[in-house]
Coordinates of C-alpha atoms in Angstrom, one line a residue:
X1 CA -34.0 -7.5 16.4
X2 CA -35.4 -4.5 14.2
X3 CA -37.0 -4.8 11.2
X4 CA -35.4 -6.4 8.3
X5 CA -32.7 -7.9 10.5
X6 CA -31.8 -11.3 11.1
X7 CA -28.7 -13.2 12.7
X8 CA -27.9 -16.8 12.8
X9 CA -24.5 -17.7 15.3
X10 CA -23.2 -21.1 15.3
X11 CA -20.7 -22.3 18.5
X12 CA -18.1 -24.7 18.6
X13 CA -18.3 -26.4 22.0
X14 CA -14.9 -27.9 22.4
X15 CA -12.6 -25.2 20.6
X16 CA -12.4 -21.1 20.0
X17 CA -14.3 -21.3 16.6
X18 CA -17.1 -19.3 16.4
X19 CA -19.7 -18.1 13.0
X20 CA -22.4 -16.0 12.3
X21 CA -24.4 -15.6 9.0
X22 CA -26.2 -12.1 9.1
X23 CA -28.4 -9.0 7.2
X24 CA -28.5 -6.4 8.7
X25 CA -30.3 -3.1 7.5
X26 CA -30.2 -1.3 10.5
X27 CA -27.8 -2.4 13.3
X28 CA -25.7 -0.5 14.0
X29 CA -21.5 -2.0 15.9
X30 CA -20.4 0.0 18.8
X31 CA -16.4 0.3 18.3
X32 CA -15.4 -3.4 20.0
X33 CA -12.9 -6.0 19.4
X34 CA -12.5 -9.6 19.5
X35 CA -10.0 -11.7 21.3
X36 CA -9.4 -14.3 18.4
X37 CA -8.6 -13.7 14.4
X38 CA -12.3 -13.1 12.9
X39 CA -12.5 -13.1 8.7
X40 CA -15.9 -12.3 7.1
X41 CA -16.8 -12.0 3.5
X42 CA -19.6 -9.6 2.4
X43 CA -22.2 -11.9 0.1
X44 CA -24.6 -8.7 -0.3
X45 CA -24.5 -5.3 -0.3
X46 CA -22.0 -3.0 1.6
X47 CA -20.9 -2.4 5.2
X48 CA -18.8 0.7 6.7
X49 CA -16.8 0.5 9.1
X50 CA -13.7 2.0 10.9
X51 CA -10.2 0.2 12.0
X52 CA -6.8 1.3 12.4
X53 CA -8.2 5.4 12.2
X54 CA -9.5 5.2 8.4
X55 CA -12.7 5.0 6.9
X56 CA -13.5 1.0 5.3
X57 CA -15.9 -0.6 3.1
X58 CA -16.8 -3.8 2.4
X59 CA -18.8 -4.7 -0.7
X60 CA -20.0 -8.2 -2.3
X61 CA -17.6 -10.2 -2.2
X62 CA -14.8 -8.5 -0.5
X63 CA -12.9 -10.0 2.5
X64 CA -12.7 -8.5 5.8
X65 CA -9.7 -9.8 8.6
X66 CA -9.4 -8.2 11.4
X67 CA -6.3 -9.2 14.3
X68 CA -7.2 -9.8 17.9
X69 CA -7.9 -6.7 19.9
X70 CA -8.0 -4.3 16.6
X71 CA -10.7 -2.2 17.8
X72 CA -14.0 -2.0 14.8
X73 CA -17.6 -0.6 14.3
X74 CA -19.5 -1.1 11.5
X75 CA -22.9 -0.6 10.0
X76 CA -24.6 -0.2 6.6
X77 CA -23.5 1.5 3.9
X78 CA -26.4 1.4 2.0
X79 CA -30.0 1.5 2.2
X80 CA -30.7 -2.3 1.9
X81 CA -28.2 -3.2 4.3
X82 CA -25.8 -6.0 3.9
X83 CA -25.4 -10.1 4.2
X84 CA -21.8 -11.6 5.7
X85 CA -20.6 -14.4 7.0
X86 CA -17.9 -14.1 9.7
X87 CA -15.9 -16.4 11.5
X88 CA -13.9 -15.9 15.0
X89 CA -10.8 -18.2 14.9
X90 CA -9.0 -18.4 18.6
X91 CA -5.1 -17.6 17.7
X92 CA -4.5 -21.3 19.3
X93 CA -6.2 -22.4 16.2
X94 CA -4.7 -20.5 13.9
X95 CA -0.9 -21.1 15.3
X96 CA -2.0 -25.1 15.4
X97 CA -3.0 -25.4 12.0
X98 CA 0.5 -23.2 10.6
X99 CA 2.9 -25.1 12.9
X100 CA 1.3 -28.3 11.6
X101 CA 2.1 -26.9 7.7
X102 CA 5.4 -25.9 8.7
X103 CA 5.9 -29.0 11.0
X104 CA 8.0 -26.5 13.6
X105 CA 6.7 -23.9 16.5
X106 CA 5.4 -21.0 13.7
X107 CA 4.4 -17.3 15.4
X108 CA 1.2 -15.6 14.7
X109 CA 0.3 -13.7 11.4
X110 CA -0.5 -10.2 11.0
X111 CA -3.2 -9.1 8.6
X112 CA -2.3 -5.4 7.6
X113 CA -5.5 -5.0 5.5
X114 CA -8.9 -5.3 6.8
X115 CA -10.4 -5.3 3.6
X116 CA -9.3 -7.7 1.0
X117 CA -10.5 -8.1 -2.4
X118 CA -9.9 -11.7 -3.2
X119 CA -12.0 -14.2 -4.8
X120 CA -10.1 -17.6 -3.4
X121 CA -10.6 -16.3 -0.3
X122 CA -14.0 -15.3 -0.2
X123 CA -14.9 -18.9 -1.7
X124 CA -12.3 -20.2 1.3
X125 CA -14.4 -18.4 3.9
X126 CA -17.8 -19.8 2.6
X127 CA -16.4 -23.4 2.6
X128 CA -15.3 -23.1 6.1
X129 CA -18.3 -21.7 7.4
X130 CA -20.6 -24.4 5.3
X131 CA -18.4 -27.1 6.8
X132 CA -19.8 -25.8 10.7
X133 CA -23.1 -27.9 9.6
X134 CA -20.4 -31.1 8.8
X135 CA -19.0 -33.8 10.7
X136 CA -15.6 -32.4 13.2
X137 CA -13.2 -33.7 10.3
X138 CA -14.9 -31.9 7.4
X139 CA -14.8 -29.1 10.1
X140 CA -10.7 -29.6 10.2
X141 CA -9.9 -30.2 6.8
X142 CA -11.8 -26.7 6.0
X143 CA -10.3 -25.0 8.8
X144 CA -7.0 -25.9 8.1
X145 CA -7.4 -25.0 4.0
X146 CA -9.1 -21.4 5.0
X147 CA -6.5 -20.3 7.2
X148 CA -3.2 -21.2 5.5
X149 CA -5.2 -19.8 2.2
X150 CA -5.8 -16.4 4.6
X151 CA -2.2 -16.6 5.7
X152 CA -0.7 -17.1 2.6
X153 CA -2.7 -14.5 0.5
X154 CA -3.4 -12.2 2.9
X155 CA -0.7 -11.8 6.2
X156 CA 2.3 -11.1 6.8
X157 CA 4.8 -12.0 10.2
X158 CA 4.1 -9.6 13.2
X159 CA 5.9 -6.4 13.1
X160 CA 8.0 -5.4 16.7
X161 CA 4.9 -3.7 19.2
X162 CA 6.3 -0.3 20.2
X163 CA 6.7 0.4 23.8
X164 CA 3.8 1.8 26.1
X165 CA 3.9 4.3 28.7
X166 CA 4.3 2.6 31.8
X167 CA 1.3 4.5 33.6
X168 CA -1.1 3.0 30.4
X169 CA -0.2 -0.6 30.7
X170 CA -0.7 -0.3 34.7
X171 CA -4.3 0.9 33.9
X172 CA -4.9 -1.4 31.4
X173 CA -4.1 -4.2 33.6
X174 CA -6.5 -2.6 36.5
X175 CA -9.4 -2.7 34.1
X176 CA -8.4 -7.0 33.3
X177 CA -7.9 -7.6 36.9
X178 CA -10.9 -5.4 38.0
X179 CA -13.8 -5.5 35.5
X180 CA -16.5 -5.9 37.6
X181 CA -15.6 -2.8 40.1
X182 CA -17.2 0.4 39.5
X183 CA -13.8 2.3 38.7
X184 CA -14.4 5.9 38.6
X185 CA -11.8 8.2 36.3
X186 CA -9.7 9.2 39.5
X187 CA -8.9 5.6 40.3
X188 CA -7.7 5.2 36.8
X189 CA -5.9 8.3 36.8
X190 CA -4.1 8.0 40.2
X191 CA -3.2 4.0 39.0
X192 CA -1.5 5.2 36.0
X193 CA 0.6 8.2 38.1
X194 CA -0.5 11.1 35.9
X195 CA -3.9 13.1 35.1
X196 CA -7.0 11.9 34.0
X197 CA -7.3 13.5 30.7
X198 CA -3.1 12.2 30.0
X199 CA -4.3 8.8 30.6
X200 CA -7.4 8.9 28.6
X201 CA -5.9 10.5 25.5
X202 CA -2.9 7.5 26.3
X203 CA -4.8 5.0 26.4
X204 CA -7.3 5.6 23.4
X205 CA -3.9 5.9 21.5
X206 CA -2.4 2.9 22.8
X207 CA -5.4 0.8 22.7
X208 CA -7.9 2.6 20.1
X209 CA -10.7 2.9 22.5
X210 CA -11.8 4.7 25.8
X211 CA -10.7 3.3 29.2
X212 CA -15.1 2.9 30.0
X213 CA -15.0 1.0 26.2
X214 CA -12.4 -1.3 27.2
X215 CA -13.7 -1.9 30.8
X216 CA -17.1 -2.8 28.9
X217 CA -16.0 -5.1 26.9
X218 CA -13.7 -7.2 29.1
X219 CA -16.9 -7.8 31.3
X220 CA -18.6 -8.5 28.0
X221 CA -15.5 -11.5 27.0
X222 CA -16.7 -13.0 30.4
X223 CA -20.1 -12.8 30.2
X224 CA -19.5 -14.6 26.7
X225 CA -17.0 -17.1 28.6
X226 CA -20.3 -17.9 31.0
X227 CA -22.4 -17.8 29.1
X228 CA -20.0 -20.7 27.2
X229 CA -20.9 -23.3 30.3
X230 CA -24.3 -22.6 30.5
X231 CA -25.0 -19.6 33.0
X232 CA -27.9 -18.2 32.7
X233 CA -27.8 -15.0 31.3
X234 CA -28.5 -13.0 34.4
X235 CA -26.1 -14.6 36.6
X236 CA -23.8 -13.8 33.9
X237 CA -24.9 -10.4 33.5
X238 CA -24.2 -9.8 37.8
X239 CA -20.9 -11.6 37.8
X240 CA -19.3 -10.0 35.0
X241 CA -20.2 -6.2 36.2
X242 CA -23.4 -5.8 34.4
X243 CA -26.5 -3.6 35.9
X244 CA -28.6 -6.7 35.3
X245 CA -29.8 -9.0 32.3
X246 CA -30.7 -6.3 30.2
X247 CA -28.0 -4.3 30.3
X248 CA -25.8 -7.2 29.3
X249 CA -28.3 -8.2 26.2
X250 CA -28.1 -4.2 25.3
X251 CA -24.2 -4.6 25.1
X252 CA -24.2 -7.8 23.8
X253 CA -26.2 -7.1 20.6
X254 CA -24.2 -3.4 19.8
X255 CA -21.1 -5.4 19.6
X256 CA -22.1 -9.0 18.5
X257 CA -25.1 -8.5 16.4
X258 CA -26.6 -10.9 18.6
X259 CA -28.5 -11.4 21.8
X260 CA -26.6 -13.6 24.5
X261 CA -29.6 -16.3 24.2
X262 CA -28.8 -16.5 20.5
X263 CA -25.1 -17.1 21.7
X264 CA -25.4 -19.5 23.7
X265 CA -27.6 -21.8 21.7
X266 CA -26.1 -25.0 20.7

């Protein structure tokens, strides 16, 4: 980790919960996603970042939410860097703890704002993520106050997802099915029935990130999901389409601020 830079990542190993408290003067996020709700709250300093095509900021005490598969990057905004907190919440959690509120089958929020400012939910966020050092049912109790608090201040209900072009949701699916294949641009191209630079400019549209982005980072979910049981981090690197260890560790810390031993401490 460079200079100035630390990371600690905490791991739930029964449920999607996942935290990590960080400073970071010089890292820099390659555009990425995450497939569960992840909230963090900036405790010093400021971070850029991009989402949804504009141009964000986080400063002390702001709130970031970001929805699964909204595509980010992110780095500091100023010279001393910045300290957050984040949290990756698996939607099964966070549809659990709203059906239990409502006591009926609830669907899944939609957080329009990435960048919040609001002080009951910053102080939310640093509960839960004090609570990961707790027993499981100070772990619940804070889990379910911190997401109907994020839900109620800061979501709204899912909007209707337009339709995608046929050709772009067959290519998509290719990359899931495939990840570990060395695809080249023709592959995708002929798979999607049109040419290569209709299906790139349709997919970064649809998806808000290059077909070679989003191939990277579904090996990168199951390297993650190996990693999870205990694989050692080479055999995880081969079987999800990585070059070899290193390649994986490269990837892993431009999108996770983290190196895949540091993930898969307990």
């Amino acid at each position: 980790m460079a200079e100035g830079d630390w990371a600690n990542y905490w791991r739930a190993p029964d449920r999607p919960l996942e935290a990590m408290h960080a400073h970071f003067e010089r890292h820099v996020y390659h555009r990425h996603s995450h497939d569960t709700y992840s909230f963090g709250v900036t405790e010093a300093g400021a971070q850029a970042f991009t989402c949804r095509g504009a141009a964000r900021t986080s400063a002390a005490g702001m709130v970031m939410a970001f929805n699964p598969d909204e595509p980010h990057d992110g780095h500091p905004a100023i010279a001393d860097g910045f300290t957050y907190r984040i949290v990756h919440i698996g939607p099964e959690l966070i549809r659990d703890v709203l059906g239990d509120a409502a006591q009926r089958p609830v669907g899944l929020p939609l957080f329009v704002e990435p960048v919040l400012t609001d002080a009951v939910l910053a102080g939310a966020l640093r509960r839960l993520h004090a609570a990961f050092a707790d027993s499981g049912l100070a772990q619940d109790e804070a889990l379910g106050a911190t997401v109907r608090a994020l839900v109620g201040r800061g979501a709204t209900r899912p909007v209707r997802s337009r339709a995608l072009p046929v050709g772009v949701r067959r290519v998509r699916e290719l990359l899931d099915a495939e990840y570990a294949r060395d695809l080249r641009a023709d592959d995708l191209a002929e798979a999607a029935g049109c040419s290569r630079y209709a299906l790139h400019r349709g997919f970064v549209t649809a998806y808000g990130m290059a077909p070679s982005d989003y191939q990277r980072q579904v090996r990168l979910r199951e390297a993650r999901r190996l990693l999870a049981t205990g694989a050692p981090p080479a055999d995880a690197a081969l079987a999800a389409g990585f070059a070899d260890q290193a390649h994986l560790t490269r990837w892993f810390k431009r999108c996770y601020g983290v190196t895949p031993g540091v993930f898969q401490r307990p």
